[in-house]
Amino acid sequence: MDETLRQLGGILLRAIPTFVLVLLLHFYLKFIFFKPLQRVLRERYEATEGARKLAEDSLAKAFAKAAEYDAALRNARAETYKELEQLRRNLQEDRAASVREARGRAEAAVAQAKSTLAAEVADLKKTLEAESDALADRIADKILRGRAA
């Protein structure tokens, strides 16, 4: 058993340089290869995440702008419809005023015509009355003259 331990001690003693070399290789690779690789991968991840976040922010801003544009468009349409409605009302009021004015002029013309017609009828009645009296006198005269003869 002593021999085995001594041989084992010899193997371990000869393995120490290999162990040290493996340990040195581990630290060398860690600092020279793996740390820069991890840094590059971390930077790449941050860059892609940053780009992704920037894209999400841009997309959110685009949606906000689109919503603002839609709201402004709806407001402009509503205002245009209000203006058109007001113009329509003004036009209807102008038409109604024109109709009232024309109706008033027509009624005044009708009243004037009625008044003129009434005056003419009264004059004609007087003329007709005078002529009928004269005609009645002439007829009576003729009839009376015809009996007397």
XYZ file of N, CA and C in Angstrom:
447
model
N 0.827 -1.148 0.000
C 0.000 0.000 0.000
C 0.892 1.238 0.000
N 1.992 1.147 0.642
C 2.954 2.221 0.650
C 3.426 2.539 -0.763
N 3.644 1.465 -1.453
C 4.130 1.607 -2.821
C 3.080 2.306 -3.669
N 1.846 1.987 -3.475
C 0.762 2.577 -4.241
C 0.657 4.064 -3.935
N 0.816 4.397 -2.652
C 0.742 5.798 -2.275
C 1.927 6.563 -2.842
N 3.076 5.954 -2.842
C 4.240 6.611 -3.381
C 4.078 6.793 -4.885
N 3.555 5.789 -5.548
C 3.347 5.904 -6.985
C 2.266 6.962 -7.280
N 1.291 6.948 -6.458
C 0.234 7.953 -6.606
C 0.807 9.343 -6.370
N 1.663 9.512 -5.367
C 2.308 10.786 -5.105
C 3.167 11.199 -6.277
N 3.855 10.213 -6.923
C 4.676 10.510 -8.086
C 3.827 10.958 -9.260
N 2.720 10.298 -9.442
C 1.808 10.671 -10.535
C 1.273 12.073 -10.297
N 0.914 12.362 -9.061
C 0.391 13.681 -8.742
C 1.470 14.734 -8.910
N 2.697 14.395 -8.514
C 3.795 15.329 -8.645
C 4.072 15.628 -10.116
N 3.968 14.613 -10.954
C 4.175 14.820 -12.379
C 2.948 15.512 -13.013
N 1.820 15.415 -12.400
C 0.597 16.011 -12.939
C 0.478 17.489 -12.578
N 1.265 17.944 -11.576
C 1.168 19.343 -11.150
C 1.492 20.283 -12.303
N 2.556 20.095 -13.087
C 2.791 21.022 -14.197
C 1.640 21.015 -15.191
N 1.051 19.872 -15.465
C -0.087 19.789 -16.383
C -1.268 20.540 -15.790
N -1.470 20.351 -14.489
C -2.570 21.047 -13.816
C -2.351 22.553 -13.876
N -1.128 22.993 -13.618
C -0.811 24.415 -13.662
C -1.000 24.947 -15.078
N -0.540 24.155 -16.067
C -0.719 24.575 -17.459
C -2.208 24.670 -17.823
N -2.989 23.717 -17.403
C -4.438 23.758 -17.671
C -5.050 24.960 -16.956
N -4.609 25.214 -15.722
C -5.118 26.355 -14.974
C -4.726 27.663 -15.659
N -3.480 27.787 -16.101
C -3.028 28.960 -16.823
C -3.779 29.113 -18.148
N -3.970 28.007 -18.845
C -4.731 28.034 -20.097
C -6.163 28.499 -19.855
N -6.749 28.036 -18.750
C -8.109 28.452 -18.395
C -8.177 29.972 -18.208
N -7.275 30.543 -17.388
C -7.301 31.982 -17.148
C -6.937 32.776 -18.402
N -5.980 32.244 -19.160
C -5.593 32.900 -20.406
C -6.782 32.969 -21.358
N -7.456 31.848 -21.579
C -8.619 31.828 -22.464
C -9.756 32.686 -21.911
N -9.892 32.678 -20.602
C -10.966 33.455 -19.986
C -10.754 34.943 -20.249
N -9.542 35.447 -20.028
C -9.296 36.878 -20.184
C -9.050 37.285 -21.639
N -8.474 36.458 -22.424
C -8.123 36.822 -23.788
C -9.248 36.501 -24.768
N -9.962 35.435 -24.556
C -10.975 35.022 -25.539
C -12.407 35.207 -25.047
N -12.709 34.601 -23.890
C -14.108 34.565 -23.448
C -14.619 35.915 -22.949
N -13.815 36.702 -22.200
C -14.285 38.015 -21.726
C -14.580 38.946 -22.900
N -13.683 39.111 -23.891
C -14.024 39.952 -25.044
C -15.228 39.407 -25.819
N -15.311 38.087 -25.913
C -16.455 37.493 -26.611
C -17.759 37.797 -25.857
N -17.733 37.669 -24.533
C -18.924 37.994 -23.742
C -19.261 39.476 -23.866
N -18.227 40.337 -23.865
C -18.462 41.774 -24.014
C -19.098 42.086 -25.362
N -18.570 41.490 -26.418
C -19.117 41.707 -27.764
C -20.549 41.189 -27.832
N -20.793 40.022 -27.276
C -22.161 39.477 -27.286
C -23.115 40.352 -26.484
N -22.633 40.870 -25.332
C -23.464 41.758 -24.519
C -23.756 43.061 -25.271
N -22.736 43.620 -25.914
C -22.945 44.838 -26.702
C -23.903 44.590 -27.856
N -23.753 43.454 -28.496
C -24.659 43.112 -29.594
C -26.089 42.965 -29.089
N -26.238 42.307 -27.960
C -27.569 42.149 -27.382
C -28.163 43.509 -27.027
N -27.344 44.373 -26.398
C -27.818 45.704 -26.047
C -28.156 46.517 -27.292
N -27.332 46.365 -28.330
C -27.610 47.089 -29.571
C -28.906 46.605 -30.205
N -29.097 45.290 -30.225
C -30.343 44.770 -30.823
C -31.530 45.117 -29.948
N -31.359 45.034 -28.642
C -32.456 45.419 -27.756
C -32.727 46.902 -27.876
N -31.661 47.689 -27.980
C -31.830 49.132 -28.159
C -32.536 49.437 -29.463
N -32.128 48.746 -30.519
C -32.787 48.946 -31.811
C -34.244 48.505 -31.735
N -34.481 47.411 -31.051
C -35.859 46.926 -30.903
C -36.697 47.918 -30.111
N -36.113 48.431 -29.034
C -36.841 49.425 -28.234
C -37.050 50.706 -29.031
N -36.022 51.102 -29.797
C -36.152 52.286 -30.638
C -37.251 52.076 -31.687
N -37.285 50.874 -32.258
C -38.336 50.562 -33.237
C -39.710 50.588 -32.569
N -39.808 50.040 -31.365
C -41.093 50.059 -30.656
C -41.512 51.493 -30.338
N -40.533 52.308 -29.914
C -40.840 53.720 -29.634
C -41.278 54.435 -30.904
N -40.569 54.170 -32.003
C -40.946 54.791 -33.279
C -42.337 54.353 -33.710
N -42.628 53.082 -33.518
C -43.947 52.565 -33.872
C -45.029 53.203 -33.001
N -44.737 53.345 -31.714
C -45.709 53.991 -30.817
C -45.921 55.442 -31.224
N -44.819 56.136 -31.586
C -44.957 57.518 -32.030
C -45.745 57.604 -33.325
N -45.501 56.647 -34.221
C -46.242 56.636 -35.490
C -47.729 56.419 -35.233
N -48.064 55.504 -34.322
C -49.473 55.286 -33.998
C -50.080 56.531 -33.367
N -49.306 57.204 -32.515
C -49.807 58.434 -31.884
C -50.040 59.506 -32.944
N -49.089 59.647 -33.871
C -49.254 60.632 -34.951
C -50.456 60.285 -35.815
N -50.630 58.996 -36.107
C -51.783 58.582 -36.911
C -53.085 58.899 -36.177
N -53.089 58.674 -34.875
C -54.286 58.983 -34.086
C -54.545 60.491 -34.089
N -53.469 61.288 -33.954
C -53.628 62.747 -34.008
C -54.162 63.174 -35.376
N -53.624 62.576 -36.415
C -54.057 62.909 -37.772
C -55.534 62.559 -37.960
N -55.911 61.370 -37.486
C -57.323 60.977 -37.597
C -58.221 61.932 -36.817
N -57.793 62.303 -35.627
C -58.595 63.225 -34.813
C -58.701 64.583 -35.508
N -57.584 65.068 -36.044
C -57.604 66.355 -36.751
C -58.485 66.270 -37.984
N -58.431 65.141 -38.675
C -59.263 64.955 -39.862
C -60.744 64.918 -39.483
N -61.061 64.206 -38.403
C -62.460 64.173 -37.946
C -62.935 65.564 -37.557
N -62.088 66.309 -36.846
C -62.459 67.667 -36.449
C -62.651 68.570 -37.661
N -61.759 68.429 -38.643
C -61.880 69.256 -39.851
C -63.163 68.907 -40.607
N -63.460 67.612 -40.693
C -64.703 67.199 -41.363
C -65.917 67.746 -40.615
N -65.888 67.630 -39.296
C -67.016 68.127 -38.496
C -67.183 69.627 -38.697
N -66.066 70.344 -38.702
C -66.144 71.797 -38.907
C -66.681 72.117 -40.297
N -66.219 71.361 -41.286
C -66.699 71.581 -42.654
C -68.199 71.316 -42.734
N -68.641 70.233 -42.095
C -70.077 69.931 -42.103
C -70.868 71.027 -41.392
N -70.305 71.552 -40.301
C -70.984 72.643 -39.595
C -71.082 73.873 -40.487
N -69.991 74.191 -41.183
C -70.006 75.349 -42.075
C -71.002 75.149 -43.214
N -71.020 73.931 -43.765
C -71.985 73.654 -44.843
C -73.414 73.770 -44.333
N -73.650 73.267 -43.126
C -74.987 73.357 -42.539
C -75.373 74.824 -42.321
N -74.414 75.627 -41.835
C -74.689 77.047 -41.622
C -74.962 77.744 -42.958
N -74.183 77.423 -43.982
C -74.422 78.005 -45.301
C -75.798 77.601 -45.832
N -76.162 76.337 -45.609
C -77.481 75.867 -46.049
C -78.586 76.627 -45.331
N -78.409 76.810 -44.019
C -79.411 77.569 -43.251
C -79.504 79.011 -43.754
N -78.327 79.626 -43.980
C -78.336 81.007 -44.485
C -79.029 81.086 -45.833
N -78.765 80.117 -46.691
C -79.406 80.095 -48.002
C -80.916 79.929 -47.857
N -81.348 79.040 -46.966
C -82.781 78.864 -46.740
C -83.406 80.144 -46.191
N -82.709 80.800 -45.271
C -83.229 82.049 -44.721
C -83.319 83.116 -45.806
N -82.289 83.185 -46.665
C -82.324 84.159 -47.773
C -83.479 83.852 -48.719
N -83.670 82.558 -49.016
C -84.786 82.177 -49.886
C -86.116 82.537 -49.243
N -86.238 82.237 -47.947
C -87.485 82.549 -47.251
C -87.723 84.056 -47.237
N -86.663 84.836 -47.028
C -86.811 86.294 -47.033
C -87.210 86.771 -48.420
N -86.599 86.187 -49.458
C -86.966 86.564 -50.830
C -88.412 86.205 -51.127
N -88.836 85.037 -50.660
C -90.228 84.616 -50.877
C -91.173 85.556 -50.141
N -90.822 85.898 -48.890
C -91.677 86.830 -48.126
C -91.748 88.188 -48.824
N -90.601 88.644 -49.299
C -90.582 89.939 -49.979
C -91.406 89.884 -51.264
N -91.225 88.807 -52.033
C -92.005 88.672 -53.274
C -93.494 88.550 -52.963
N -93.812 87.806 -51.905
C -95.213 87.656 -51.510
C -95.793 89.007 -51.101
N -95.001 89.776 -50.344
C -95.465 91.107 -49.932
C -95.698 92.005 -51.138
N -94.738 91.977 -52.098
C -94.923 92.786 -53.307
C -96.140 92.308 -54.097
N -96.312 90.974 -54.176
C -97.464 90.443 -54.910
C -98.767 90.839 -54.221
N -98.790 90.741 -52.902
C -100.004 91.122 -52.171
C -100.277 92.610 -52.341
N -99.211 93.427 -52.323
C -99.388 94.865 -52.532
C -99.912 95.124 -53.948
N -99.352 94.394 -54.926
C -99.813 94.561 -56.306
C -101.262 94.116 -56.439
N -101.610 92.984 -55.772
C -102.996 92.503 -55.815
C -103.917 93.528 -55.147
N -103.497 94.065 -54.006
C -104.320 95.068 -53.314
C -104.476 96.305 -54.188
N -103.394 96.730 -54.840
C -103.448 97.882 -55.749
C -104.392 97.581 -56.909
N -104.253 96.352 -57.458
C -105.117 95.983 -58.584
C -106.579 95.927 -58.140
N -106.816 95.369 -56.939
C -108.185 95.314 -56.428
C -108.731 96.715 -56.239
N -107.891 97.585 -55.683
C -108.319 98.959 -55.454
C -108.632 99.651 -56.781
N -107.716 99.456 -57.767
C -107.943 100.060 -59.087
C -109.197 99.479 -59.718
N -109.329 98.143 -59.618
C -110.498 97.472 -60.185
C -111.784 97.942 -59.499
N -111.747 98.102 -58.176
C -112.917 98.572 -57.451
C -113.275 99.990 -57.891
N -112.245 100.820 -58.092
C -112.497 102.190 -58.543
C -113.091 102.183 -59.950
N -112.539 101.314 -60.831
C -113.066 101.223 -62.194
C -114.497 100.701 -62.185
N -114.750 99.695 -61.329
C -116.113 99.155 -61.231
C -117.064 100.243 -60.745
N -116.634 101.020 -59.753
C -117.490 102.093 -59.251
C -117.739 103.133 -60.348
N -116.671 103.494 -61.102
C -116.846 104.455 -62.208
C -117.769 103.882 -63.273
N -117.542 102.603 -63.593
C -118.404 101.974 -64.604
C -119.851 101.891 -64.130
N -120.024 101.616 -62.844
C -121.399 101.573 -62.324
C -122.049 102.936 -62.449
N -121.288 103.980 -62.108
C -121.843 105.333 -62.221
C -122.158 105.640 -63.682
N -121.192 105.280 -64.561
C -121.406 105.536 -65.988
C -122.598 104.734 -66.488
N -122.649 103.483 -66.105
C -123.749 102.616 -66.526
C -125.075 103.130 -65.958
N -125.045 103.585 -64.728
C -126.260 104.123 -64.131
C -126.726 105.368 -64.887
N -125.739 106.209 -65.190
C -126.106 107.424 -65.926
C -126.615 107.065 -67.313
N -125.922 106.140 -67.974
C -126.354 105.743 -69.314
C -127.696 105.010 -69.264
N -127.867 104.186 -68.220
C -129.146 103.476 -68.133
C -130.294 104.458 -67.870
N -130.022 105.474 -67.073
C -131.044 106.499 -66.866
C -131.346 107.227 -68.173
N -130.296 107.564 -68.907
C -130.498 108.267 -70.179
C -131.221 107.369 -71.162
N -130.806 106.103 -71.190
C -131.464 105.146 -72.099
C -132.920 104.931 -71.682
N -133.137 104.848 -70.378
C -134.516 104.685 -69.910
C -135.345 105.906 -70.286
N -134.768 107.077 -70.182
C -135.475 108.284 -70.581
C -135.773 108.258 -72.077
N -134.807 107.861 -72.865
C -135.025 107.817 -74.328
C -136.087 106.788 -74.684
N -136.008 105.611 -73.984
C -137.018 104.589 -74.268
C -138.404 105.109 -73.863
N -138.452 105.702 -72.714
C -139.734 106.227 -72.250
C -140.220 107.324 -73.182
N -139.300 108.120 -73.655
C -139.615 109.186 -74.592
C -140.173 108.606 -75.891
N -139.528 107.569 -76.389
C -139.948 106.939 -77.640
C -141.321 106.300 -77.461
N -141.469 105.656 -76.324
C -142.742 104.997 -76.093
C -143.848 106.029 -75.952
N -143.565 107.055 -75.255
C -144.576 108.066 -75.077
C -144.831 108.822 -76.374
N -143.886 109.069 -77.141
C -144.057 109.747 -78.415
C -144.806 108.857 -79.396
N -144.537 107.587 -79.272
C -145.214 106.665 -80.185
C -146.683 106.566 -79.865
N -147.151 106.781 -78.695
C -148.540 106.709 -78.319
C -149.223 108.033 -78.647
N -148.443 109.001 -78.531
C -149.031 110.298 -78.800
C -149.265 110.494 -80.292
N -148.574 109.849 -81.059
C -148.695 110.089 -82.500
C -149.831 109.414 -83.089
